[in-house]
mmCIF file of C-alpha atoms in Angstrom:
data_model
loop_
_atom_site.group_PDB
_atom_site.id
_atom_site.type_symbol
_atom_site.label_atom_id
_atom_site.label_comp_id
_atom_site.label_asym_id
_atom_site.label_seq_id
_atom_site.Cartn_x
_atom_site.Cartn_y
_atom_site.Cartn_z
ATOM 1 C CA MET A 1 -63.549 249.156 83.637
ATOM 2 C CA GLN A 2 -61.887 245.809 84.291
ATOM 3 C CA LYS A 3 -59.489 244.674 81.571
ATOM 4 C CA PHE A 4 -60.255 241.570 79.549
ATOM 5 C CA GLU A 5 -57.195 239.689 78.323
ATOM 6 C CA THR A 6 -57.682 235.987 79.019
ATOM 7 C CA LEU A 7 -60.482 234.220 80.841
ATOM 8 C CA ARG A 8 -60.486 230.635 82.011
ATOM 9 C CA GLY A 9 -63.719 229.488 83.555
ATOM 10 C CA VAL A 10 -66.705 227.172 83.656
ATOM 11 C CA ALA A 11 -69.209 227.664 80.831
ATOM 12 C CA ALA A 12 -72.913 227.333 81.633
ATOM 13 C CA PRO A 13 -75.242 226.003 78.909
ATOM 14 C CA PHE A 14 -78.255 228.209 78.157
ATOM 15 C CA ASP A 15 -79.785 226.200 75.327
ATOM 16 C CA MET A 16 -82.573 228.709 74.713
ATOM 17 C CA ILE A 17 -83.163 231.194 71.918
ATOM 18 C CA ASN A 18 -84.323 234.802 72.270
ATOM 19 C CA ILE A 19 -83.214 235.321 75.869
ATOM 20 C CA ASP A 20 -84.331 238.916 76.196
ATOM 21 C CA THR A 21 -83.116 241.579 78.596
ATOM 22 C CA ASP A 22 -86.247 241.230 80.745
ATOM 23 C CA LYS A 23 -85.251 237.625 81.393
ATOM 24 C CA VAL A 24 -81.679 238.720 82.112
ATOM 25 C CA ILE A 25 -82.793 241.367 84.633
ATOM 26 C CA PRO A 26 -86.567 241.779 85.192
ATOM 27 C CA LYS A 27 -88.045 245.281 85.043
ATOM 28 C CA GLN A 28 -88.702 245.593 88.789
ATOM 29 C CA TYR A 29 -84.957 245.783 89.425
ATOM 30 C CA LEU A 30 -84.297 248.723 87.103
ATOM 31 C CA LYS A 31 -84.812 251.461 89.675
ATOM 32 C CA THR A 32 -81.122 251.679 90.550
ATOM 33 C CA ILE A 33 -78.477 253.542 88.568
ATOM 34 C CA ARG A 34 -75.685 251.700 90.375
ATOM 35 C CA ARG A 35 -73.807 249.024 88.481
ATOM 36 C CA THR A 36 -73.344 246.833 91.545
ATOM 37 C CA GLY A 37 -75.802 244.683 93.456
ATOM 38 C CA LEU A 38 -77.755 243.417 90.467
ATOM 39 C CA GLY A 39 -76.087 240.022 90.276
ATOM 40 C CA LYS A 40 -78.448 238.557 92.877
ATOM 41 C CA HIS A 41 -81.380 239.403 90.572
ATOM 42 C CA LEU A 42 -79.816 237.998 87.391
ATOM 43 C CA PHE A 43 -82.347 235.753 85.598
ATOM 44 C CA ALA A 44 -84.564 236.191 88.686
ATOM 45 C CA GLU A 45 -87.779 234.875 87.142
ATOM 46 C CA MET A 46 -86.097 231.642 86.073
ATOM 47 C CA ARG A 47 -83.666 231.401 88.971
ATOM 48 C CA TYR A 48 -86.166 231.722 91.848
ATOM 49 C CA ARG A 49 -89.570 230.255 92.655
ATOM 50 C CA ALA A 50 -92.580 232.387 93.568
ATOM 51 C CA ASP A 51 -91.765 231.994 97.286
ATOM 52 C CA GLY A 52 -88.226 233.329 96.739
ATOM 53 C CA SER A 53 -86.480 229.970 97.071
ATOM 54 C CA GLU A 54 -84.032 228.799 94.430
ATOM 55 C CA ASN A 55 -85.273 226.806 91.472
ATOM 56 C CA PRO A 56 -82.977 223.744 91.561
ATOM 57 C CA ASP A 57 -83.567 223.090 87.846
ATOM 58 C CA PHE A 58 -82.141 226.433 86.744
ATOM 59 C CA VAL A 59 -78.635 226.039 85.377
ATOM 60 C CA LEU A 60 -76.876 228.624 87.576
ATOM 61 C CA ASN A 61 -78.372 227.043 90.705
ATOM 62 C CA LYS A 62 -76.710 223.725 89.955
ATOM 63 C CA PRO A 63 -73.522 223.310 92.042
ATOM 64 C CA VAL A 64 -71.228 222.810 89.030
ATOM 65 C CA TYR A 65 -72.354 226.066 87.399
ATOM 66 C CA ARG A 66 -72.664 228.411 90.380
ATOM 67 C CA ASP A 67 -69.270 229.957 89.629
ATOM 68 C CA ALA A 68 -69.684 230.045 85.858
ATOM 69 C CA SER A 69 -68.033 233.024 84.179
ATOM 70 C CA ILE A 70 -69.065 232.135 80.620
ATOM 71 C CA ILE A 71 -72.521 231.583 79.117
ATOM 72 C CA ILE A 72 -73.139 229.527 75.977
ATOM 73 C CA ALA A 73 -76.502 230.715 74.666
ATOM 74 C CA GLY A 74 -78.918 230.187 71.810
ATOM 75 C CA ASP A 75 -79.640 232.624 68.990
ATOM 76 C CA ASN A 76 -80.487 236.295 69.509
ATOM 77 C CA PHE A 77 -79.218 236.723 73.058
ATOM 78 C CA GLY A 78 -80.037 240.067 74.691
ATOM 79 C CA CYS A 79 -83.018 240.973 72.516
ATOM 80 C CA GLY A 80 -85.894 243.092 73.789
ATOM 81 C CA SER A 81 -85.500 246.448 75.524
ATOM 82 C CA SER A 82 -82.214 248.327 75.505
ATOM 83 C CA ARG A 83 -81.597 248.310 79.274
ATOM 84 C CA GLU A 84 -77.918 248.588 80.208
ATOM 85 C CA HIS A 85 -78.781 246.893 83.500
ATOM 86 C CA ALA A 86 -78.556 243.561 81.636
ATOM 87 C CA PRO A 87 -74.755 243.608 81.229
ATOM 88 C CA TRP A 88 -74.455 245.216 84.672
ATOM 89 C CA ALA A 89 -76.257 242.226 86.210
ATOM 90 C CA LEU A 90 -74.200 239.691 84.249
ATOM 91 C CA LEU A 91 -70.948 241.344 85.245
ATOM 92 C CA ASP A 92 -71.969 241.693 88.894
ATOM 93 C CA TYR A 93 -72.744 237.980 88.991
ATOM 94 C CA GLY A 94 -69.336 237.193 87.494
ATOM 95 C CA ILE A 95 -70.144 236.559 83.826
ATOM 96 C CA ARG A 96 -67.364 237.997 81.628
ATOM 97 C CA CYS A 97 -68.163 236.335 78.304
ATOM 98 C CA VAL A 98 -71.305 235.324 76.414
ATOM 99 C CA ILE A 99 -71.042 233.125 73.315
ATOM 100 C CA SER A 100 -73.916 232.836 70.842
ATOM 101 C CA THR A 101 -74.686 232.755 67.138
ATOM 102 C CA SER A 102 -76.207 236.242 67.313
ATOM 103 C CA PHE A 103 -76.890 239.139 69.670
ATOM 104 C CA ALA A 104 -79.256 242.080 69.743
ATOM 105 C CA ASP A 105 -77.268 245.130 68.599
ATOM 106 C CA ILE A 106 -77.790 247.354 71.645
ATOM 107 C CA PHE A 107 -77.012 244.572 74.107
ATOM 108 C CA TYR A 108 -73.913 243.665 72.075
ATOM 109 C CA ASN A 109 -72.660 247.264 72.217
ATOM 110 C CA ASN A 110 -73.436 247.583 75.936
ATOM 111 C CA CYS A 111 -71.375 244.473 76.698
ATOM 112 C CA PHE A 112 -68.206 246.033 75.332
ATOM 113 C CA LYS A 113 -68.862 249.234 77.279
ATOM 114 C CA ASN A 114 -69.025 247.239 80.522
ATOM 115 C CA GLY A 115 -66.121 244.811 80.192
ATOM 116 C CA ILE A 116 -68.018 241.785 78.873
ATOM 117 C CA LEU A 117 -66.863 240.024 75.713
ATOM 118 C CA PRO A 118 -69.740 238.867 73.452
ATOM 119 C CA ILE A 119 -68.482 236.301 70.923
ATOM 120 C CA THR A 120 -70.377 235.334 67.776
ATOM 121 C CA VAL A 121 -69.776 231.832 66.411
ATOM 122 C CA SER A 122 -71.344 229.630 63.740
ATOM 123 C CA ARG A 123 -74.217 227.248 64.466
ATOM 124 C CA GLU A 124 -71.871 224.258 64.195
ATOM 125 C CA GLN A 125 -69.379 225.838 66.604
ATOM 126 C CA LEU A 126 -72.145 226.731 69.050
ATOM 127 C CA ASP A 127 -73.392 223.145 69.021
ATOM 128 C CA GLU A 128 -69.914 221.914 69.936
ATOM 129 C CA LEU A 129 -69.484 224.533 72.670
ATOM 130 C CA MET A 130 -72.931 223.691 74.064
ATOM 131 C CA LYS A 131 -71.824 220.064 74.366
ATOM 132 C CA ASP A 132 -68.687 221.260 76.154
ATOM 133 C CA ALA A 133 -70.797 223.321 78.549
ATOM 134 C CA GLU A 134 -72.909 220.273 79.377
ATOM 135 C CA LEU A 135 -69.808 218.565 80.827
ATOM 136 C CA GLY A 136 -70.558 220.193 84.177
ATOM 137 C CA ALA A 137 -67.471 220.706 86.333
ATOM 138 C CA ASN A 138 -65.331 219.833 83.302
ATOM 139 C CA ALA A 139 -66.989 222.537 81.201
ATOM 140 C CA VAL A 140 -63.911 224.770 81.317
ATOM 141 C CA LEU A 141 -63.148 227.046 78.389
ATOM 142 C CA GLU A 142 -60.297 229.499 77.956
ATOM 143 C CA ILE A 143 -60.934 232.722 76.082
ATOM 144 C CA ASP A 144 -57.870 234.580 74.780
ATOM 145 C CA LEU A 145 -58.793 237.994 73.437
ATOM 146 C CA THR A 146 -55.258 238.732 72.253
ATOM 147 C CA THR A 147 -55.177 235.747 69.895
ATOM 148 C CA GLN A 148 -58.979 235.750 69.463
ATOM 149 C CA GLU A 149 -59.314 232.076 70.266
ATOM 150 C CA ILE A 150 -61.570 229.878 72.396
ATOM 151 C CA SER A 151 -59.800 226.791 73.764
ATOM 152 C CA ARG A 152 -62.139 223.850 74.273
ATOM 153 C CA PRO A 153 -61.692 221.104 76.927
ATOM 154 C CA ASN A 154 -60.445 218.724 74.210
ATOM 155 C CA GLY A 155 -57.698 221.145 73.185
ATOM 156 C CA GLU A 156 -59.356 222.296 69.971
ATOM 157 C CA LYS A 157 -59.293 226.038 69.316
ATOM 158 C CA ILE A 158 -62.054 228.125 67.771
ATOM 159 C CA GLY A 159 -61.169 231.521 66.339
ATOM 160 C CA PHE A 160 -63.500 234.486 66.596
ATOM 161 C CA GLU A 161 -63.717 237.997 65.191
ATOM 162 C CA VAL A 162 -63.800 241.245 67.128
ATOM 163 C CA GLU A 163 -63.508 244.799 65.862
ATOM 164 C CA PRO A 164 -60.001 246.223 66.531
ATOM 165 C CA ALA A 165 -61.316 249.307 68.357
ATOM 166 C CA ARG A 166 -63.496 247.217 70.680
ATOM 167 C CA LYS A 167 -60.632 244.792 71.263
ATOM 168 C CA HIS A 168 -58.332 247.669 72.188
ATOM 169 C CA CYS A 169 -60.829 249.034 74.712
ATOM 170 C CA LEU A 170 -61.383 245.653 76.376
ATOM 171 C CA LEU A 171 -57.668 244.823 76.547
ATOM 172 C CA HIS A 172 -56.952 248.176 78.188
ATOM 173 C CA GLY A 173 -60.087 248.418 80.332
ATOM 174 C CA LEU A 174 -61.410 251.529 78.604
ATOM 175 C CA ASP A 175 -65.088 252.419 78.619
ATOM 176 C CA ASP A 176 -66.296 255.538 76.773
ATOM 177 C CA ILE A 177 -65.155 257.827 79.598
ATOM 178 C CA GLY A 178 -61.818 256.060 79.925
ATOM 179 C CA LEU A 179 -61.266 256.324 76.174
ATOM 180 C CA THR A 180 -61.852 260.078 76.380
ATOM 181 C CA LEU A 181 -59.576 260.488 79.404
ATOM 182 C CA ALA A 182 -56.817 258.644 77.552
ATOM 183 C CA ARG A 183 -56.743 261.674 75.239
ATOM 184 C CA GLU A 184 -56.828 264.183 78.100
ATOM 185 C CA THR A 185 -53.451 265.742 77.273
ATOM 186 C CA ALA A 186 -54.431 266.333 73.647
ATOM 187 C CA ILE A 187 -57.800 267.759 74.716
ATOM 188 C CA ASP A 188 -56.129 270.152 77.202
ATOM 189 C CA SER A 189 -53.665 271.293 74.538
ATOM 190 C CA PHE A 190 -56.506 271.956 72.098
ATOM 191 C CA GLU A 191 -58.468 273.950 74.690
ATOM 192 C CA GLU A 192 -55.422 276.051 75.617
ATOM 193 C CA ARG A 193 -54.652 276.791 71.964
ATOM 194 C CA ARG A 194 -58.241 277.696 71.217
ATOM 195 C CA ALA A 195 -58.362 280.022 74.229
ATOM 196 C CA ARG A 196 -55.297 281.866 72.907
ATOM 197 C CA GLU A 197 -56.390 281.979 69.284
ATOM 198 C CA GLN A 198 -60.124 282.528 69.825
ATOM 199 C CA PRO A 199 -60.559 284.214 73.225
ATOM 200 C CA TRP A 200 -64.063 285.339 72.235
ATOM 201 C CA VAL A 201 -65.329 281.746 72.093
#
């Protein structure tokens, strides 16, 4: 998993509440078990017209937001079904951070397992960050996970909370498998000792 230490990038404004996982990645794209290739289908039903052409009104199709790596979203982002394809699609597109007032629990957990930082802020802070995101090409935020701060374009900093264990995994690029492998030596030692002491097991 890719490490997350600091991120400086354009923030795209998604001033909508209850963006569910079916909006993030529609059900017809869930046939794959690969984590790559889903970025082109991210927000497909909003991003493309019925004939397959781009919807010019959709935020990520606007030139200033095409390379956005941060999303500023309304309440309850990632609600709906528990599909892990949602963070896969975000990450494949290039989104590394989503900021909202609240997230669905399963989506929130899946973000950390895939190298995406979900940040919860207050309503007042979200309103300010949404205004920042509406600055277009000047909508650049810097996210520092080490200090747990968001730096706004005007220089103001907003602190955020993150559980120490999740922070550790993101900073070191450890998903669940990586976290287990980090203890490989201790696991091998335990297995060798058990084989000696309990050969019947």
